[in-house]
Short mmCIF file of C-alpha atoms and ligand atoms in Angstrom, two decimals:
data_model
loop_
_atom_site.label_atom_id
_atom_site.label_comp_id
_atom_site.label_asym_id
_atom_site.label_seq_id
_atom_site.Cartn_x
_atom_site.Cartn_y
_atom_site.Cartn_z
CA MET A 19 -84.50 -25.72 70.33
CA GLY A 20 -83.82 -29.26 71.69
CA LYS A 21 -82.27 -30.45 68.06
CA PHE A 22 -80.22 -27.12 68.26
CA ILE A 23 -78.51 -28.20 71.05
CA ILE A 24 -78.14 -31.92 69.98
CA GLY A 25 -76.83 -30.00 66.48
CA VAL A 26 -74.50 -28.16 68.62
CA LEU A 27 -73.59 -30.80 70.58
CA ILE A 28 -72.57 -32.35 67.90
CA GLY A 29 -70.72 -29.89 66.58
CA ILE A 30 -68.94 -29.57 69.84
CA ILE A 31 -67.64 -33.63 69.62
CA ILE A 32 -67.44 -34.27 66.58
CA LEU A 33 -64.96 -31.86 64.89
CA PRO A 34 -62.17 -32.38 67.36
CA MET A 35 -62.71 -36.17 67.39
CA GLY A 36 -62.19 -35.74 63.61
CA ALA A 37 -59.77 -33.60 63.89
CA TYR A 38 -57.77 -36.12 66.55
CA LEU A 39 -58.87 -39.19 63.99
CA TYR A 40 -56.95 -37.28 60.70
CA LEU A 41 -53.82 -36.65 63.41
CA GLN A 42 -53.87 -40.07 64.48
CA SER A 43 -54.38 -41.60 61.24
CA GLY A 44 -50.76 -41.31 59.47
CA TYR A 45 -51.35 -39.64 56.75
CA ALA A 46 -51.53 -35.57 58.21
CA PRO A 47 -48.47 -34.62 56.43
CA VAL A 48 -45.39 -34.55 58.73
CA ALA A 49 -42.45 -34.83 56.50
CA THR A 50 -41.13 -31.22 55.77
CA SER A 51 -41.16 -32.44 51.76
CA ALA A 52 -45.22 -33.37 52.17
CA PRO A 53 -47.57 -30.35 51.25
CA PRO A 54 -49.41 -28.13 54.25
CA MET A 55 -51.73 -29.59 56.25
CA PRO A 56 -55.32 -27.92 55.45
CA PHE A 57 -55.61 -23.64 56.85
CA GLU A 58 -51.63 -25.17 58.21
CA ARG A 59 -50.68 -21.98 56.39
CA PHE A 60 -54.21 -19.61 56.96
CA LEU A 61 -53.15 -20.12 60.58
CA ALA A 62 -49.97 -19.46 60.38
CA LYS A 63 -49.47 -16.44 58.26
CA THR A 64 -52.94 -15.39 60.29
CA ALA A 65 -50.66 -15.01 64.21
CA LEU A 66 -47.99 -13.51 62.32
CA HIS A 67 -49.29 -10.37 60.44
CA ALA A 68 -51.91 -10.11 63.56
CA ALA A 69 -47.87 -9.72 65.57
CA LEU A 70 -46.25 -7.68 62.81
CA ARG A 71 -49.10 -5.15 63.25
CA ARG A 72 -49.02 -4.97 66.58
CA GLU A 73 -44.87 -5.30 67.41
CA ALA A 74 -43.29 -4.06 64.69
CA PRO A 75 -41.21 -1.25 64.69
CA LYS A 76 -42.17 1.34 62.50
CA THR A 77 -39.17 2.61 61.76
CA HIS A 78 -39.16 4.76 58.11
CA THR A 79 -35.23 4.34 57.59
CA THR A 80 -34.39 2.36 54.26
CA THR A 81 -31.29 3.56 53.72
CA GLY A 82 -28.23 2.62 55.83
CA SER A 83 -24.09 3.94 55.81
CA PRO A 84 -22.14 1.76 53.91
CA ALA A 85 -20.22 0.53 57.26
CA LEU A 86 -23.62 -0.63 58.24
CA LEU A 87 -24.36 -2.33 55.07
CA ALA A 88 -21.23 -3.98 55.49
CA GLU A 89 -21.97 -5.63 59.15
CA GLY A 90 -25.52 -5.89 57.74
CA ALA A 91 -23.60 -8.15 54.90
CA GLU A 92 -21.20 -9.78 57.68
CA VAL A 93 -23.99 -11.39 59.50
CA PHE A 94 -25.98 -12.26 56.92
CA THR A 95 -23.17 -14.37 54.85
CA HIS A 96 -22.39 -15.49 58.55
CA ASN A 97 -25.57 -16.58 60.01
CA CYS A 98 -28.40 -16.46 57.37
CA ALA A 99 -26.79 -17.71 54.14
CA VAL A 100 -27.06 -21.33 54.72
CA CYS A 101 -30.88 -20.80 54.48
CA HIS A 102 -31.38 -18.06 52.60
CA GLY A 103 -28.54 -18.01 49.93
CA LEU A 104 -26.41 -15.85 48.37
CA PRO A 105 -26.42 -13.40 45.13
CA GLY A 106 -26.05 -15.29 42.19
CA GLN A 107 -25.69 -18.77 43.76
CA PRO A 108 -27.62 -21.94 44.32
CA PRO A 109 -29.92 -22.83 47.42
CA THR A 110 -28.06 -25.26 49.88
CA ALA A 111 -28.40 -27.98 50.58
CA ILE A 112 -29.78 -27.17 53.66
CA ALA A 113 -32.53 -24.39 51.83
CA LYS A 114 -33.64 -27.38 48.98
CA GLY A 115 -34.66 -29.62 52.36
CA GLU A 116 -36.61 -26.91 55.13
CA PHE A 117 -40.46 -26.77 54.79
CA PRO A 118 -42.00 -24.11 54.47
CA PRO A 119 -38.75 -23.59 51.59
CA PRO A 120 -36.69 -20.45 52.83
CA PRO A 121 -36.53 -17.23 50.56
CA GLN A 122 -33.67 -17.20 48.43
CA LEU A 123 -33.30 -13.50 49.83
CA PHE A 124 -31.08 -11.88 46.68
CA THR A 125 -33.66 -13.84 44.81
CA GLN A 126 -35.70 -11.62 42.90
CA ARG A 127 -38.54 -13.96 43.73
CA GLY A 128 -37.32 -14.10 47.24
CA MET A 129 -36.26 -10.89 47.86
CA VAL A 130 -38.01 -8.17 50.71
CA THR A 131 -36.96 -5.07 49.40
CA ASP A 132 -40.63 -3.50 50.10
CA ASP A 133 -41.09 -4.75 53.25
CA PRO A 134 -41.09 -1.80 55.96
CA VAL A 135 -37.49 -2.70 57.77
CA GLY A 136 -39.52 -2.20 61.05
CA VAL A 137 -41.20 -5.74 60.04
CA THR A 138 -37.41 -7.48 58.83
CA TYR A 139 -36.40 -6.60 62.21
CA TRP A 140 -38.97 -8.09 63.87
CA LYS A 141 -38.52 -11.25 62.45
CA VAL A 142 -34.92 -11.68 62.74
CA LYS A 143 -35.44 -10.91 66.12
CA HIS A 144 -38.07 -12.86 67.10
CA GLY A 145 -38.02 -15.53 63.99
CA ILE A 146 -41.14 -17.49 62.87
CA ARG A 147 -42.21 -20.54 65.12
CA LEU A 148 -42.53 -23.61 62.68
CA THR A 149 -40.66 -22.46 59.89
CA GLY A 150 -37.62 -23.07 61.10
CA MET A 151 -36.73 -19.56 60.77
CA PRO A 152 -34.49 -18.75 63.85
CA GLY A 153 -34.91 -15.42 66.13
CA PHE A 154 -31.34 -14.02 66.47
CA ASP A 155 -32.45 -11.99 69.39
CA PRO A 156 -30.18 -14.59 71.81
CA SER A 157 -26.98 -14.19 69.74
CA LEU A 158 -26.70 -11.11 67.93
CA THR A 159 -26.30 -7.55 69.36
CA ASP A 160 -29.60 -5.17 68.04
CA GLU A 161 -27.28 -3.32 65.66
CA GLN A 162 -26.70 -6.12 64.10
CA ILE A 163 -30.32 -7.03 63.61
CA TRP A 164 -30.70 -3.60 62.14
CA ALA A 165 -27.59 -3.81 60.22
CA VAL A 166 -29.26 -7.19 58.29
CA SER A 167 -32.90 -6.01 58.11
CA LEU A 168 -31.35 -2.70 56.16
CA LEU A 169 -29.35 -5.01 54.15
CA MET A 170 -32.25 -6.69 53.28
CA ARG A 171 -33.94 -3.89 52.43
CA ASN A 172 -31.49 -3.10 49.68
CA ALA A 173 -31.23 -6.26 48.61
CA ASP A 174 -31.92 -5.19 45.11
CA HIS A 175 -28.87 -2.66 44.79
CA LEU A 176 -25.77 -3.93 45.83
CA THR A 177 -22.67 -2.35 46.52
CA PRO A 178 -19.25 -4.11 44.61
CA ALA A 179 -18.17 -3.70 48.34
CA LEU A 180 -21.16 -5.44 49.88
CA GLN A 181 -21.30 -8.01 46.81
CA ALA A 182 -17.24 -8.93 47.51
CA ILE A 183 -18.42 -9.64 50.87
CA LEU A 184 -21.43 -11.61 49.85
CA SER A 185 -19.77 -13.59 47.52
CA PRO A 186 -18.85 -17.12 48.45
CA GLN A 187 -16.20 -17.83 50.08
CA PRO A 188 -14.11 -20.22 52.54
CA PRO A 189 -15.93 -21.50 54.75
CA SER A 190 -18.70 -21.23 53.08
CA PRO A 191 -22.20 -22.47 53.18
CA PRO A 192 -22.61 -26.98 52.64
CA GLN A 193 -23.24 -27.33 49.64
CA ALA A 194 -25.41 -30.30 48.01
CA VAL A 195 -22.33 -31.74 47.28
CA GLN A 196 -23.54 -35.14 47.02
CA THR A 197 -26.10 -35.61 44.69
CA LYS A 198 -29.63 -37.35 45.46
CA LYS A 199 -29.02 -40.16 43.46
CA ALA A 200 -25.96 -41.24 44.94
CA ALA A 201 -27.48 -41.93 48.23
CA PRO A 202 -29.13 -45.16 48.84
CA LYS A 203 -32.46 -45.45 47.65
CA ARG A 204 -35.09 -45.43 50.60
CA LYS A 205 -38.81 -45.97 50.29
C1 HEC B 4 -32.25 -22.22 59.41
C2 HEC B 4 -32.96 -22.11 58.36
C3 HEC B 4 -32.35 -20.12 58.61
C4 HEC B 4 -31.89 -19.32 58.85
C5 HEC B 4 -30.68 -19.80 59.28
C6 HEC B 4 -32.30 -17.96 59.18
N1 HEC B 4 -33.46 -17.97 58.63
FE1 HEC B 4 -34.81 -16.87 57.59
N2 HEC B 4 -36.41 -17.73 56.88
C7 HEC B 4 -35.64 -18.90 57.22
C8 HEC B 4 -37.75 -19.41 56.63
C9 HEC B 4 -37.95 -21.28 56.54
C10 HEC B 4 -38.47 -18.45 56.35
C11 HEC B 4 -39.88 -18.52 55.93
C12 HEC B 4 -40.93 -18.73 56.92
C13 HEC B 4 -42.17 -18.42 56.13
O1 HEC B 4 -42.49 -19.33 55.55
O2 HEC B 4 -42.78 -18.34 56.61
C14 HEC B 4 -37.43 -17.05 56.81
C15 HEC B 4 -37.55 -16.12 56.81
C16 HEC B 4 -37.62 -14.93 56.75
C17 HEC B 4 -37.72 -13.73 56.44
C18 HEC B 4 -38.88 -13.24 55.45
C19 HEC B 4 -38.57 -13.52 54.40
C20 HEC B 4 -40.16 -13.25 53.70
O3 HEC B 4 -41.24 -13.75 52.32
O4 HEC B 4 -41.47 -12.21 54.32
C21 HEC B 4 -36.70 -13.14 56.56
C22 HEC B 4 -36.67 -11.41 55.92
C23 HEC B 4 -35.70 -13.87 57.29
N3 HEC B 4 -35.58 -14.72 57.00
C24 HEC B 4 -34.36 -13.51 57.48
C25 HEC B 4 -33.01 -13.95 57.68
C26 HEC B 4 -31.73 -13.27 57.85
C27 HEC B 4 -31.51 -11.99 58.24
C28 HEC B 4 -31.29 -14.80 58.67
C29 HEC B 4 -30.07 -14.66 59.26
C30 HEC B 4 -29.95 -13.32 60.53
C31 HEC B 4 -32.17 -15.77 58.64
N4 HEC B 4 -33.44 -15.12 57.66
C32 HEC B 4 -32.01 -16.61 58.79
C33 HEC B 4 -35.27 -19.93 57.97
C34 HEC B 4 -34.30 -19.59 57.79
#
C-alpha cells in the first residue's frame, strides 16, 4: 500500500514536471511550420467535437434560395477567401503560412459538403480556438452566417451566378507575389 501511494505521488509530480521541462526545453513546436505537439490534435478535436455535439443547431435545411446563396458567396469573398481560397485558385500566401492549414473549401479534399449546415454555422459563428479560424459572431449577422454555411454545404455544385461572385476580382485576396526564394534567407 505504502509503495502504491509513493508510486501515485511520484506520478503526480513527475508527469507535470516532465511536461514543464518539455515546454521549457525549446524543442516543443511553436512555429506554424512545426509538427503538432503530442496530443495537440487529439485534445483540440475531442473538445471541439464535444462542443459541436452539445451546441450546434440541428437544422435539416440543406438548400438555400439563389439570393441567399449569392449573399453567402459575397460574405465568403470578403471574409473567408483569404484563408479558404476561391474555386480553381491556388491557396493564398496567408493560407500557406497558417497552422493548422485552413482547408481549401472549394477543393475536393477540403470541402465540407457532408457536414450538417448547423455544424458549419457553429464553427463560423464561434470560430475554433488555437487554429486561426476566427469567430464571426461580432462581425456578421445571423443571416450572413447561415448564408455562407449553406454555400459551404453546396460548394460542389455552384451555379454560374455563384461562380461569377466567387471568381477573383480586385480587390482579390493577397497572392504570394514575392516567391519564397526572393526573400532573404534566414535561419
Ligand atoms: C485567418 C484565416 C481564416 C479565415 C479568415 C476563415 N477561416 Fe475558416 N478556418 C481556418 C482554419 C485554420 C481552419 C482549420 C481549423 C482546424 O483545423 O480545425 C478553419 C476551419 C473552417 C471550417 C471547418 C472545416 C472542416 O474541415 O471542418 C469551416 C467550415 C470554415 N473554416 C469556414 C469559414 C468561413 C465560412 C469563413 C468566413 C466567414 C472562414 N472560415 C474564415 C482559418 C480561417
